[in-house]
């Protein structure tokens, strides 16, 4: 690891620690809004540092602990409290999730099921998303990819359907405006949920590309060739999966390549489906490529906010968006 990168890790960690102290000072002085802002800045700084360290670096766990502590500090300043809730599927096992409400019984709000990347905790994803979602008027239910059973698509869909049902019966959630957001392999889980349940109003997902690629590879292995009929059937299957507006994030830490996503979008346009693409900005440094998650997340949740804002806000947009082309409303 380059010395310069080591310096950046220390610098961003120190920035996060400084904002934590600033938040504590503000809360003691009764400046609640300023404390909230400082703690949100700390969470972003810790996430930057976390992405700079290697997964097997001991500092990765230390930074994750700092994120958890930052979430705990925010509980003293947020008007609507972060809750740890239990989702109880039919098999009586329990899934622990984080929930941040944005509405109430008199004014139910849209809600997003947010599924972390593989090997990423729900707390880590929540810490990254809090600076993005607070103030947008959308509730979020955050779960970890690793807590979802993966023995079969049916099991994962059943558990995510329980999350959908949990939100739909909450009085502070508008059941007609529930979306799903998945990162990494969880983008495929988000597609499966949106494809299996028409009550999902918007999805940030892989558009079915992960399962389509695996199916195509299996067919190729069995037949040693993919003829035109099989290719047409696979393409039709991709289109059929998208029952709601979808945003496919390409490149970065995701599982979808830009070329695949562009072909998928062309298929969807031809079929009259509503699909947009987002291309995160990548910062290249010696020995590493770092996704600018701040602009990417703002773009993604700006898209969700637009799609879930009202029935009239769900329209067809045939374009590719980048981190700075979806301004926050």
C-alpha positions as protocol buffer text, in pm:
chain_id: "A"
residue {
  index: 1
  type: UNK
  ca { x: 0 y: 0 z: 0 }
}
residue {
  index: 2
  type: UNK
  ca { x: 142 y: 338 z: -99 }
}
residue {
  index: 3
  type: UNK
  ca { x: 250 y: 575 z: 177 }
}
residue {
  index: 4
  type: UNK
  ca { x: 17 y: 840 z: 37 }
}
residue {
  index: 5
  type: UNK
  ca { x: -279 y: 610 z: 76 }
}
residue {
  index: 6
  type: UNK
  ca { x: -182 y: 540 z: 438 }
}
residue {
  index: 7
  type: UNK
  ca { x: -179 y: 913 z: 499 }
}
residue {
  index: 8
  type: UNK
  ca { x: -526 y: 951 z: 350 }
}
residue {
  index: 9
  type: UNK
  ca { x: -664 y: 675 z: 573 }
}
residue {
  index: 10
  type: UNK
  ca { x: -526 y: 851 z: 881 }
}
residue {
  index: 11
  type: UNK
  ca { x: -648 y: 1190 z: 758 }
}
residue {
  index: 12
  type: UNK
  ca { x: -1007 y: 1078 z: 696 }
}
residue {
  index: 13
  type: UNK
  ca { x: -1017 y: 890 z: 1026 }
}
residue {
  index: 14
  type: UNK
  ca { x: -901 y: 1204 z: 1206 }
}
residue {
  index: 15
  type: UNK
  ca { x: -1162 y: 1411 z: 1023 }
}
residue {
  index: 16
  type: UNK
  ca { x: -1430 y: 1170 z: 1143 }
}
residue {
  index: 17
  type: UNK
  ca { x: -1301 y: 1181 z: 1502 }
}
residue {
  index: 18
  type: UNK
  ca { x: -1294 y: 1561 z: 1492 }
}
residue {
  index: 19
  type: UNK
  ca { x: -1658 y: 1579 z: 1378 }
}
residue {
  index: 20
  type: UNK
  ca { x: -1758 y: 1334 z: 1652 }
}
residue {
  index: 21
  type: UNK
  ca { x: -1607 y: 1565 z: 1913 }
}
residue {
  index: 22
  type: UNK
  ca { x: -1769 y: 1865 z: 1749 }
}
residue {
  index: 23
  type: UNK
  ca { x: -2107 y: 1691 z: 1760 }
}
residue {
  index: 24
  type: UNK
  ca { x: -2069 y: 1611 z: 2129 }
}
residue {
  index: 25
  type: UNK
  ca { x: -1977 y: 1974 z: 2202 }
}
residue {
  index: 26
  type: UNK
  ca { x: -2278 y: 2099 z: 2006 }
}
residue {
  index: 27
  type: UNK
  ca { x: -2523 y: 1865 z: 2178 }
}
residue {
  index: 28
  type: UNK
  ca { x: -2398 y: 1980 z: 2520 }
}
residue {
  index: 29
  type: UNK
  ca { x: -2464 y: 2339 z: 2415 }
}
residue {
  index: 30
  type: UNK
  ca { x: -2814 y: 2255 z: 2295 }
}
residue {
  index: 31
  type: UNK
  ca { x: -2727 y: 2299 z: 1925 }
}
residue {
  index: 32
  type: UNK
  ca { x: -2907 y: 1983 z: 1810 }
}
residue {
  index: 33
  type: UNK
  ca { x: -2910 y: 2053 z: 1435 }
}
residue {
  index: 34
  type: UNK
  ca { x: -2539 y: 2137 z: 1435 }
}
residue {
  index: 35
  type: UNK
  ca { x: -2465 y: 1819 z: 1631 }
}
residue {
  index: 36
  type: UNK
  ca { x: -2660 y: 1611 z: 1380 }
}
residue {
  index: 37
  type: UNK
  ca { x: -2472 y: 1766 z: 1089 }
}
residue {
  index: 38
  type: UNK
  ca { x: -2135 y: 1703 z: 1255 }
}
residue {
  index: 39
  type: UNK
  ca { x: -2214 y: 1338 z: 1328 }
}
residue {
  index: 40
  type: UNK
  ca { x: -2338 y: 1282 z: 972 }
}
residue {
  index: 41
  type: UNK
  ca { x: -2012 y: 1430 z: 842 }
}
residue {
  index: 42
  type: UNK
  ca { x: -1824 y: 1191 z: 1071 }
}
residue {
  index: 43
  type: UNK
  ca { x: -2008 y: 891 z: 924 }
}
residue {
  index: 44
  type: UNK
  ca { x: -1913 y: 997 z: 571 }
}
residue {
  index: 45
  type: UNK
  ca { x: -1548 y: 1046 z: 671 }
}
residue {
  index: 46
  type: UNK
  ca { x: -1530 y: 702 z: 833 }
}
residue {
  index: 47
  type: UNK
  ca { x: -1682 y: 545 z: 521 }
}
residue {
  index: 48
  type: UNK
  ca { x: -1418 y: 711 z: 302 }
}
residue {
  index: 49
  type: UNK
  ca { x: -1142 y: 578 z: 529 }
}
residue {
  index: 50
  type: UNK
  ca { x: -1304 y: 232 z: 539 }
}
residue {
  index: 51
  type: UNK
  ca { x: -1298 y: 209 z: 161 }
}
residue {
  index: 52
  type: UNK
  ca { x: -930 y: 297 z: 152 }
}
residue {
  index: 53
  type: UNK
  ca { x: -820 y: 12 z: 380 }
}
residue {
  index: 54
  type: UNK
  ca { x: -791 y: -352 z: 274 }
}
residue {
  index: 55
  type: UNK
  ca { x: -1060 y: -589 z: 400 }
}
residue {
  index: 56
  type: UNK
  ca { x: -809 y: -788 z: 606 }
}
residue {
  index: 57
  type: UNK
  ca { x: -662 y: -473 z: 764 }
}
residue {
  index: 58
  type: UNK
  ca { x: -740 y: -449 z: 1137 }
}
residue {
  index: 59
  type: UNK
  ca { x: -837 y: -86 z: 1085 }
}
residue {
  index: 60
  type: UNK
  ca { x: -1138 y: -199 z: 881 }
}
residue {
  index: 61
  type: UNK
  ca { x: -1306 y: -345 z: 1192 }
}
residue {
  index: 62
  type: UNK
  ca { x: -1207 y: -38 z: 1394 }
}
residue {
  index: 63
  type: UNK
  ca { x: -1368 y: 193 z: 1140 }
}
residue {
  index: 64
  type: UNK
  ca { x: -1683 y: -21 z: 1137 }
}
residue {
  index: 65
  type: UNK
  ca { x: -1698 y: 17 z: 1517 }
}
residue {
  index: 66
  type: UNK
  ca { x: -1667 y: 394 z: 1476 }
}
residue {
  index: 67
  type: UNK
  ca { x: -1966 y: 387 z: 1238 }
}
residue {
  index: 68
  type: UNK
  ca { x: -2176 y: 196 z: 1494 }
}
residue {
  index: 69
  type: UNK
  ca { x: -2082 y: 449 z: 1762 }
}
residue {
  index: 70
  type: UNK
  ca { x: -2172 y: 732 z: 1525 }
}
residue {
  index: 71
  type: UNK
  ca { x: -2518 y: 582 z: 1474 }
}
residue {
  index: 72
  type: UNK
  ca { x: -2562 y: 559 z: 1851 }
}
residue {
  index: 73
  type: UNK
  ca { x: -2466 y: 927 z: 1892 }
}
residue {
  index: 74
  type: UNK
  ca { x: -2724 y: 1031 z: 1633 }
}
residue {
  index: 75
  type: UNK
  ca { x: -3002 y: 878 z: 1842 }
}
residue {
  index: 76
  type: UNK
  ca { x: -2969 y: 1173 z: 2080 }
}
residue {
  index: 77
  type: UNK
  ca { x: -3028 y: 1433 z: 1810 }
}
residue {
  index: 78
  type: UNK
  ca { x: -3270 y: 1289 z: 1554 }
}
residue {
  index: 79
  type: UNK
  ca { x: -3638 y: 1384 z: 1575 }
}
residue {
  index: 80
  type: UNK
  ca { x: -3739 y: 1040 z: 1447 }
}
residue {
  index: 81
  type: UNK
  ca { x: -3537 y: 768 z: 1613 }
}
residue {
  index: 82
  type: UNK
  ca { x: -3343 y: 488 z: 1448 }
}
residue {
  index: 83
  type: UNK
  ca { x: -3502 y: 159 z: 1555 }
}
residue {
  index: 84
  type: UNK
  ca { x: -3373 y: -198 z: 1556 }
}
residue {
  index: 85
  type: UNK
  ca { x: -3667 y: -411 z: 1445 }
}
residue {
  index: 86
  type: UNK
  ca { x: -3727 y: -784 z: 1403 }
}
residue {
  index: 87
  type: UNK
  ca { x: -3873 y: -924 z: 1085 }
}
residue {
  index: 88
  type: UNK
  ca { x: -4037 y: -1262 z: 1153 }
}
residue {
  index: 89
  type: UNK
  ca { x: -4068 y: -1482 z: 841 }
}
residue {
  index: 90
  type: UNK
  ca { x: -4302 y: -1780 z: 821 }
}
residue {
  index: 91
  type: UNK
  ca { x: -4032 y: -2022 z: 938 }
}
residue {
  index: 92
  type: UNK
  ca { x: -4019 y: -1835 z: 1272 }
}
residue {
  index: 93
  type: UNK
  ca { x: -3656 y: -1730 z: 1231 }
}
residue {
  index: 94
  type: UNK
  ca { x: -3592 y: -1361 z: 1290 }
}
residue {
  index: 95
  type: UNK
  ca { x: -3411 y: -1102 z: 1085 }
}
residue {
  index: 96
  type: UNK
  ca { x: -3272 y: -798 z: 1264 }
}
residue {
  index: 97
  type: UNK
  ca { x: -3293 y: -476 z: 1067 }
}
residue {
  index: 98
  type: UNK
  ca { x: -3245 y: -104 z: 1117 }
}
residue {
  index: 99
  type: UNK
  ca { x: -3542 y: 121 z: 1052 }
}
residue {
  index: 100
  type: UNK
  ca { x: -3546 y: 499 z: 1021 }
}
residue {
  index: 101
  type: UNK
  ca { x: -3900 y: 639 z: 991 }
}
residue {
  index: 102
  type: UNK
  ca { x: -3978 y: 952 z: 793 }
}
residue {
  index: 103
  type: UNK
  ca { x: -4357 y: 967 z: 822 }
}
residue {
  index: 104
  type: UNK
  ca { x: -4634 y: 915 z: 1075 }
}
residue {
  index: 105
  type: UNK
  ca { x: -4991 y: 790 z: 1084 }
}
residue {
  index: 106
  type: UNK
  ca { x: -5124 y: 1126 z: 965 }
}
residue {
  index: 107
  type: UNK
  ca { x: -4872 y: 1157 z: 682 }
}
residue {
  index: 108
  type: UNK
  ca { x: -4738 y: 816 z: 574 }
}
residue {
  index: 109
  type: UNK
  ca { x: -4412 y: 833 z: 378 }
}
residue {
  index: 110
  type: UNK
  ca { x: -4251 y: 623 z: 103 }
}
residue {
  index: 111
  type: UNK
  ca { x: -4010 y: 354 z: 226 }
}
residue {
  index: 112
  type: UNK
  ca { x: -3706 y: 178 z: 82 }
}
residue {
  index: 113
  type: UNK
  ca { x: -3580 y: -172 z: 163 }
}
residue {
  index: 114
  type: UNK
  ca { x: -3200 y: -134 z: 150 }
}
residue {
  index: 115
  type: UNK
  ca { x: -2988 y: -450 z: 120 }
}
residue {
  index: 116
  type: UNK
  ca { x: -2613 y: -425 z: 179 }
}
residue {
  index: 117
  type: UNK
  ca { x: -2338 y: -574 z: -33 }
}
residue {
  index: 118
  type: UNK
  ca { x: -2206 y: -918 z: 55 }
}
residue {
  index: 119
  type: UNK
  ca { x: -1971 y: -915 z: 358 }
}
residue {
  index: 120
  type: UNK
  ca { x: -2111 y: -578 z: 467 }
}
residue {
  index: 121
  type: UNK
  ca { x: -2318 y: -530 z: 781 }
}
residue {
  index: 122
  type: UNK
  ca { x: -2647 y: -349 z: 794 }
}
residue {
  index: 123
  type: UNK
  ca { x: -2494 y: -95 z: 1034 }
}
residue {
  index: 124
  type: UNK
  ca { x: -2220 y: -13 z: 782 }
}
residue {
  index: 125
  type: UNK
  ca { x: -2473 y: 51 z: 505 }
}
residue {
  index: 126
  type: UNK
  ca { x: -2697 y: 252 z: 739 }
}
residue {
  index: 127
  type: UNK
  ca { x: -2403 y: 471 z: 843 }
}
residue {
  index: 128
  type: UNK
  ca { x: -2329 y: 547 z: 480 }
}
residue {
  index: 129
  type: UNK
  ca { x: -2691 y: 617 z: 385 }
}
residue {
  index: 130
  type: UNK
  ca { x: -2799 y: 832 z: 680 }
}
residue {
  index: 131
  type: UNK
  ca { x: -2640 y: 1151 z: 539 }
}
residue {
  index: 132
  type: UNK
  ca { x: -2825 y: 1083 z: 212 }
}
residue {
  index: 133
  type: UNK
  ca { x: -3173 y: 987 z: 331 }
}
residue {
  index: 134
  type: UNK
  ca { x: -3227 y: 1225 z: 623 }
}
residue {
  index: 135
  type: UNK
  ca { x: -3442 y: 1511 z: 499 }
}
residue {
  index: 136
  type: UNK
  ca { x: -3569 y: 1333 z: 189 }
}
residue {
  index: 137
  type: UNK
  ca { x: -3901 y: 1224 z: 344 }
}
residue {
  index: 138
  type: UNK
  ca { x: -3837 y: 854 z: 283 }
}
residue {
  index: 139
  type: UNK
  ca { x: -3821 y: 581 z: 548 }
}
residue {
  index: 140
  type: UNK
  ca { x: -3550 y: 316 z: 514 }
}
residue {
  index: 141
  type: UNK
  ca { x: -3535 y: -46 z: 632 }
}
residue {
  index: 142
  type: UNK
  ca { x: -3171 y: -159 z: 619 }
}
residue {
  index: 143
  type: UNK
  ca { x: -3073 y: -528 z: 620 }
}
residue {
  index: 144
  type: UNK
  ca { x: -2749 y: -717 z: 563 }
}
residue {
  index: 145
  type: UNK
  ca { x: -2697 y: -938 z: 259 }
}
residue {
  index: 146
  type: UNK
  ca { x: -2534 y: -1200 z: 480 }
}
residue {
  index: 147
  type: UNK
  ca { x: -2851 y: -1234 z: 691 }
}
residue {
  index: 148
  type: UNK
  ca { x: -3056 y: -1347 z: 390 }
}
residue {
  index: 149
  type: UNK
  ca { x: -3070 y: -1722 z: 316 }
}
residue {
  index: 150
  type: UNK
  ca { x: -2917 y: -1803 z: -22 }
}
residue {
  index: 151
  type: UNK
  ca { x: -2990 y: -2174 z: -61 }
}
residue {
  index: 152
  type: UNK
  ca { x: -3257 y: -2088 z: -317 }
}
residue {
  index: 153
  type: UNK
  ca { x: -3412 y: -1784 z: -482 }
}
residue {
  index: 154
  type: UNK
  ca { x: -3743 y: -1882 z: -321 }
}
residue {
  index: 155
  type: UNK
  ca { x: -3602 y: -1848 z: 30 }
}
residue {
  index: 156
  type: UNK
  ca { x: -3453 y: -1506 z: -29 }
}
residue {
  index: 157
  type: UNK
  ca { x: -3768 y: -1383 z: -203 }
}
residue {
  index: 158
  type: UNK
  ca { x: -3981 y: -1509 z: 87 }
}
residue {
  index: 159
  type: UNK
  ca { x: -3772 y: -1323 z: 344 }
}
residue {
  index: 160
  type: UNK
  ca { x: -3770 y: -1001 z: 142 }
}
residue {
  index: 161
  type: UNK
  ca { x: -4146 y: -1035 z: 93 }
}
residue {
  index: 162
  type: UNK
  ca { x: -4175 y: -1043 z: 473 }
}
residue {
  index: 163
  type: UNK
  ca { x: -3980 y: -716 z: 484 }
}
residue {
  index: 164
  type: UNK
  ca { x: -4220 y: -573 z: 227 }
}
residue {
  index: 165
  type: UNK
  ca { x: -4519 y: -689 z: 431 }
}
residue {
  index: 166
  type: UNK
  ca { x: -4366 y: -545 z: 750 }
}
residue {
  index: 167
  type: UNK
  ca { x: -4343 y: -202 z: 588 }
}
residue {
  index: 168
  type: UNK
  ca { x: -4683 y: -219 z: 421 }
}
residue {
  index: 169
  type: UNK
  ca { x: -4868 y: -261 z: 753 }
}
residue {
  index: 170
  type: UNK
  ca { x: -4681 y: 16 z: 936 }
}
residue {
  index: 171
  type: UNK
  ca { x: -4908 y: 321 z: 974 }
}
residue {
  index: 172
  type: UNK
  ca { x: -4618 y: 557 z: 898 }
}
residue {
  index: 173
  type: UNK
  ca { x: -4551 y: 397 z: 557 }
}
residue {
  index: 174
  type: UNK
  ca { x: -4741 y: 454 z: 233 }
}
residue {
  index: 175
  type: UNK
  ca { x: -4784 y: 94 z: 115 }
}
residue {
  index: 176
  type: UNK
  ca { x: -4825 y: 208 z: -246 }
}
residue {
  index: 177
  type: UNK
  ca { x: -4479 y: 367 z: -247 }
}
residue {
  index: 178
  type: UNK
  ca { x: -4229 y: 105 z: -131 }
}
residue {
  index: 179
  type: UNK
  ca { x: -3904 y: 58 z: -321 }
}
residue {
  index: 180
  type: UNK
  ca { x: -3602 y: -169 z: -296 }
}
residue {
  index: 181
  type: UNK
  ca { x: -3231 y: -91 z: -325 }
}
residue {
  index: 182
  type: UNK
  ca { x: -2962 y: -359 z: -352 }
}
residue {
  index: 183
  type: UNK
  ca { x: -2586 y: -336 z: -393 }
}
residue {
  index: 184
  type: UNK
  ca { x: -2340 y: -592 z: -529 }
}
residue {
  index: 185
  type: UNK
  ca { x: -2503 y: -936 z: -538 }
}
residue {
  index: 186
  type: UNK
  ca { x: -2796 y: -784 z: -348 }
}
residue {
  index: 187
  type: UNK
  ca { x: -2885 y: -601 z: -670 }
}
residue {
  index: 188
  type: UNK
  ca { x: -2995 y: -942 z: -804 }
}
residue {
  index: 189
  type: UNK
  ca { x: -3204 y: -998 z: -489 }
}
residue {
  index: 190
  type: UNK
  ca { x: -3369 y: -660 z: -546 }
}
residue {
  index: 191
  type: UNK
  ca { x: -3457 y: -766 z: -901 }
}
residue {
  index: 192
  type: UNK
  ca { x: -3607 y: -1094 z: -777 }
}
residue {
  index: 193
  type: UNK
  ca { x: -3827 y: -911 z: -526 }
}
residue {
  index: 194
  type: UNK
  ca { x: -3945 y: -655 z: -782 }
}
residue {
  index: 195
  type: UNK
  ca { x: -4016 y: -933 z: -1032 }
}
residue {
  index: 196
  type: UNK
  ca { x: -4211 y: -1147 z: -787 }
}
residue {
  index: 197
  type: UNK
  ca { x: -4418 y: -876 z: -616 }
}
residue {
  index: 198
  type: UNK
  ca { x: -4601 y: -609 z: -814 }
}
residue {
  index: 199
  type: UNK
  ca { x: -4642 y: -393 z: -504 }
}
residue {
  index: 200
  type: UNK
  ca { x: -4277 y: -285 z: -537 }
}
residue {
  index: 201
  type: UNK
  ca { x: -4302 y: 65 z: -683 }
}
residue {
  index: 202
  type: UNK
  ca { x: -3936 y: 119 z: -783 }
}
residue {
  index: 203
  type: UNK
  ca { x: -3616 y: -85 z: -776 }
}
residue {
  index: 204
  type: UNK
  ca { x: -3245 y: -10 z: -779 }
}
residue {
  index: 205
  type: UNK
  ca { x: -3126 y: -347 z: -902 }
}
residue {
  index: 206
  type: UNK
  ca { x: -2932 y: -540 z: -1167 }
}
residue {
  index: 207
  type: UNK
  ca { x: -3225 y: -563 z: -1407 }
}
residue {
  index: 208
  type: UNK
  ca { x: -3202 y: -942 z: -1409 }
}
residue {
  index: 209
  type: UNK
  ca { x: -2854 y: -948 z: -1563 }
}
residue {
  index: 210
  type: UNK
  ca { x: -2692 y: -1164 z: -1295 }
}
residue {
  index: 211
  type: UNK
  ca { x: -2946 y: -1445 z: -1320 }
}
residue {
  index: 212
  type: UNK
  ca { x: -2962 y: -1407 z: -1699 }
}
residue {
  index: 213
  type: UNK
  ca { x: -2583 y: -1441 z: -1728 }
}
residue {
  index: 214
  type: UNK
  ca { x: -2580 y: -1752 z: -1507 }
}
residue {
  index: 215
  type: UNK
  ca { x: -2866 y: -1908 z: -1707 }
}
residue {
  index: 216
  type: UNK
  ca { x: -2696 y: -1832 z: -2035 }
}
residue {
  index: 217
  type: UNK
  ca { x: -2368 y: -1979 z: -1911 }
}
residue {
  index: 218
  type: UNK
  ca { x: -2545 y: -2297 z: -1800 }
}
residue {
  index: 219
  type: UNK
  ca { x: -2715 y: -2335 z: -2136 }
}
residue {
  index: 220
  type: UNK
  ca { x: -2385 y: -2279 z: -2315 }
}
residue {
  index: 221
  type: UNK
  ca { x: -2217 y: -2544 z: -2101 }
}
residue {
  index: 222
  type: UNK
  ca { x: -2492 y: -2799 z: -2166 }
}
residue {
  index: 223
  type: UNK
  ca { x: -2540 y: -2735 z: -2539 }
}
residue {
  index: 224
  type: UNK
  ca { x: -2187 y: -2604 z: -2614 }
}
residue {
  index: 225
  type: UNK
  ca { x: -2354 y: -2325 z: -2806 }
}
residue {
  index: 226
  type: UNK
  ca { x: -2627 y: -2064 z: -2767 }
}
residue {
  index: 227
  type: UNK
  ca { x: -2846 y: -2055 z: -3074 }
}
residue {
  index: 228
  type: UNK
  ca { x: -3063 y: -1761 z: -3179 }
}
residue {
  index: 229
  type: UNK
  ca { x: -3381 y: -1906 z: -3029 }
}
residue {
  index: 230
  type: UNK
  ca { x: -3222 y: -1946 z: -2685 }
}
residue {
  index: 231
  type: UNK
  ca { x: -3081 y: -1594 z: -2706 }
}
residue {
  index: 232
  type: UNK
  ca { x: -3425 y: -1452 z: -2795 }
}
residue {
  index: 233
  type: UNK
  ca { x: -3587 y: -1643 z: -2508 }
}
residue {
  index: 234
  type: UNK
  ca { x: -3326 y: -1512 z: -2264 }
}
residue {
  index: 235
  type: UNK
  ca { x: -3378 y: -1156 z: -2385 }
}
residue {
  index: 236
  type: UNK
  ca { x: -3756 y: -1188 z: -2344 }
}
residue {
  index: 237
  type: UNK
  ca { x: -3704 y: -1322 z: -1992 }
}
residue {
  index: 238
  type: UNK
  ca { x: -3493 y: -1017 z: -1904 }
}
residue {
  index: 239
  type: UNK
  ca { x: -3765 y: -780 z: -2023 }
}
residue {
  index: 240
  type: UNK
  ca { x: -4040 y: -969 z: -1841 }
}
residue {
  index: 241
  type: UNK
  ca { x: -3871 y: -932 z: -1504 }
}
residue {
  index: 242
  type: UNK
  ca { x: -3906 y: -553 z: -1492 }
}
residue {
  index: 243
  type: UNK
  ca { x: -4257 y: -481 z: -1361 }
}
residue {
  index: 244
  type: UNK
  ca { x: -4175 y: -141 z: -1207 }
}
residue {
  index: 245
  type: UNK
  ca { x: -3941 y: 151 z: -1282 }
}
residue {
  index: 246
  type: UNK
  ca { x: -3584 y: 31 z: -1237 }
}
residue {
  index: 247
  type: UNK
  ca { x: -3242 y: 190 z: -1201 }
}
residue {
  index: 248
  type: UNK
  ca { x: -2939 y: -23 z: -1285 }
}
residue {
  index: 249
  type: UNK
  ca { x: -2607 y: 93 z: -1140 }
}
residue {
  index: 250
  type: UNK
  ca { x: -2313 y: -10 z: -1357 }
}
residue {
  index: 251
  type: UNK
  ca { x: -1941 y: -26 z: -1289 }
}
residue {
  index: 252
  type: UNK
  ca { x: -1783 y: 59 z: -954 }
}
residue {
  index: 253
  type: UNK
  ca { x: -1833 y: -213 z: -693 }
}
residue {
  index: 254
  type: UNK
  ca { x: -2142 y: -345 z: -871 }
}
residue {
  index: 255
  type: UNK
  ca { x: -2190 y: -666 z: -1069 }
}
residue {
  index: 256
  type: UNK
  ca { x: -2319 y: -509 z: -1393 }
}
residue {
  index: 257
  type: UNK
  ca { x: -2089 y: -390 z: -1671 }
}
residue {
  index: 258
  type: UNK
  ca { x: -2178 y: -77 z: -1866 }
}
residue {
  index: 259
  type: UNK
  ca { x: -2197 y: -264 z: -2200 }
}
residue {
  index: 260
  type: UNK
  ca { x: -2442 y: -519 z: -2055 }
}
residue {
  index: 261
  type: UNK
  ca { x: -2653 y: -244 z: -1900 }
}
residue {
  index: 262
  type: UNK
  ca { x: -2671 y: -47 z: -2225 }
}
residue {
  index: 263
  type: UNK
  ca { x: -2792 y: -355 z: -2414 }
}
residue {
  index: 264
  type: UNK
  ca { x: -3048 y: -421 z: -2140 }
}
residue {
  index: 265
  type: UNK
  ca { x: -3172 y: -63 z: -2160 }
}
residue {
  index: 266
  type: UNK
  ca { x: -3211 y: -90 z: -2536 }
}
residue {
  index: 267
  type: UNK
  ca { x: -3417 y: -408 z: -2488 }
}
residue {
  index: 268
  type: UNK
  ca { x: -3635 y: -234 z: -2229 }
}
residue {
  index: 269
  type: UNK
  ca { x: -3690 y: 73 z: -2444 }
}
residue {
  index: 270
  type: UNK
  ca { x: -3801 y: -155 z: -2727 }
}
residue {
  index: 271
  type: UNK
  ca { x: -4040 y: -332 z: -2489 }
}
residue {
  index: 272
  type: UNK
  ca { x: -4173 y: -6 z: -2341 }
}
residue {
  index: 273
  type: UNK
  ca { x: -4024 y: -75 z: -1997 }
}
residue {
  index: 274
  type: UNK
  ca { x: -3900 y: 203 z: -1767 }
}
residue {
  index: 275
  type: UNK
  ca { x: -3528 y: 156 z: -1698 }
}
residue {
  index: 276
  type: UNK
  ca { x: -3254 y: 410 z: -1627 }
}
residue {
  index: 277
  type: UNK
  ca { x: -2880 y: 362 z: -1587 }
}
residue {
  index: 278
  type: UNK
  ca { x: -2649 y: 520 z: -1331 }
}
residue {
  index: 279
  type: UNK
  ca { x: -2272 y: 530 z: -1376 }
}
residue {
  index: 280
  type: UNK
  ca { x: -2084 y: 612 z: -1055 }
}
residue {
  index: 281
  type: UNK
  ca { x: -1779 y: 834 z: -1070 }
}
residue {
  index: 282
  type: UNK
  ca { x: -1454 y: 645 z: -1009 }
}
residue {
  index: 283
  type: UNK
  ca { x: -1151 y: 807 z: -849 }
}
residue {
  index: 284
  type: UNK
  ca { x: -832 y: 637 z: -963 }
}
residue {
  index: 285
  type: UNK
  ca { x: -525 y: 636 z: -741 }
}
residue {
  index: 286
  type: UNK
  ca { x: -205 y: 428 z: -748 }
}
residue {
  index: 287
  type: UNK
  ca { x: -304 y: 66 z: -684 }
}
residue {
  index: 288
  type: UNK
  ca { x: -676 y: 132 z: -635 }
}
residue {
  index: 289
  type: UNK
  ca { x: -1002 y: 255 z: -785 }
}
residue {
  index: 290
  type: UNK
  ca { x: -1239 y: 422 z: -538 }
}
residue {
  index: 291
  type: UNK
  ca { x: -1603 y: 488 z: -614 }
}
residue {
  index: 292
  type: UNK
  ca { x: -1730 y: 834 z: -531 }
}
residue {
  index: 293
  type: UNK
  ca { x: -2015 y: 694 z: -323 }
}
residue {
  index: 294
  type: UNK
  ca { x: -2129 y: 1039 z: -205 }
}
residue {
  index: 295
  type: UNK
  ca { x: -2241 y: 1158 z: -550 }
}
residue {
  index: 296
  type: UNK
  ca { x: -2352 y: 807 z: -647 }
}
residue {
  index: 297
  type: UNK
  ca { x: -2578 y: 765 z: -343 }
}
residue {
  index: 298
  type: UNK
  ca { x: -2720 y: 1114 z: -388 }
}
residue {
  index: 299
  type: UNK
  ca { x: -2803 y: 1030 z: -749 }
}
residue {
  index: 300
  type: UNK
  ca { x: -2962 y: 694 z: -660 }
}
residue {
  index: 301
  type: UNK
  ca { x: -3180 y: 825 z: -379 }
}
residue {
  index: 302
  type: UNK
  ca { x: -3270 y: 1131 z: -583 }
}
residue {
  index: 303
  type: UNK
  ca { x: -3401 y: 889 z: -846 }
}
residue {
  index: 304
  type: UNK
  ca { x: -3594 y: 693 z: -582 }
}
residue {
  index: 305
  type: UNK
  ca { x: -3736 y: 1013 z: -434 }
}
residue {
  index: 306
  type: UNK
  ca { x: -3857 y: 1118 z: -779 }
}
residue {
  index: 307
  type: UNK
  ca { x: -4008 y: 781 z: -869 }
}
residue {
  index: 308
  type: UNK
  ca { x: -4186 y: 739 z: -536 }
}
residue {
  index: 309
  type: UNK
  ca { x: -4297 y: 1100 z: -493 }
}
residue {
  index: 310
  type: UNK
  ca { x: -4631 y: 1047 z: -664 }
}
residue {
  index: 311
  type: UNK
  ca { x: -4801 y: 839 z: -930 }
}
residue {
  index: 312
  type: UNK
  ca { x: -4742 y: 1118 z: -1180 }
}
residue {
  index: 313
  type: UNK
  ca { x: -4372 y: 1112 z: -1094 }
}
residue {
  index: 314
  type: UNK
  ca { x: -4333 y: 762 z: -1235 }
}
residue {
  index: 315
  type: UNK
  ca { x: -4254 y: 815 z: -1598 }
}
residue {
  index: 316
  type: UNK
  ca { x: -4027 y: 685 z: -1866 }
}
residue {
  index: 317
  type: UNK
  ca { x: -3682 y: 842 z: -1882 }
}
residue {
  index: 318
  type: UNK
  ca { x: -3452 y: 702 z: -2150 }
}
residue {
  index: 319
  type: UNK
  ca { x: -3114 y: 830 z: -2036 }
}
residue {
  index: 320
  type: UNK
  ca { x: -2795 y: 743 z: -1858 }
}
residue {
  index: 321
  type: UNK
  ca { x: -2739 y: 938 z: -1536 }
}
residue {
  index: 322
  type: UNK
  ca { x: -2413 y: 995 z: -1353 }
}
residue {
  index: 323
  type: UNK
  ca { x: -2347 y: 1113 z: -1002 }
}
residue {
  index: 324
  type: UNK
  ca { x: -2395 y: 1482 z: -1084 }
}
residue {
  index: 325
  type: UNK
  ca { x: -2696 y: 1450 z: -1316 }
}
residue {
  index: 326
  type: UNK
  ca { x: -2961 y: 1366 z: -1055 }
}
residue {
  index: 327
  type: UNK
  ca { x: -2971 y: 1673 z: -828 }
}
residue {
  index: 328
  type: UNK
  ca { x: -3132 y: 1646 z: -490 }
}
residue {
  index: 329
  type: UNK
  ca { x: -3482 y: 1787 z: -488 }
}
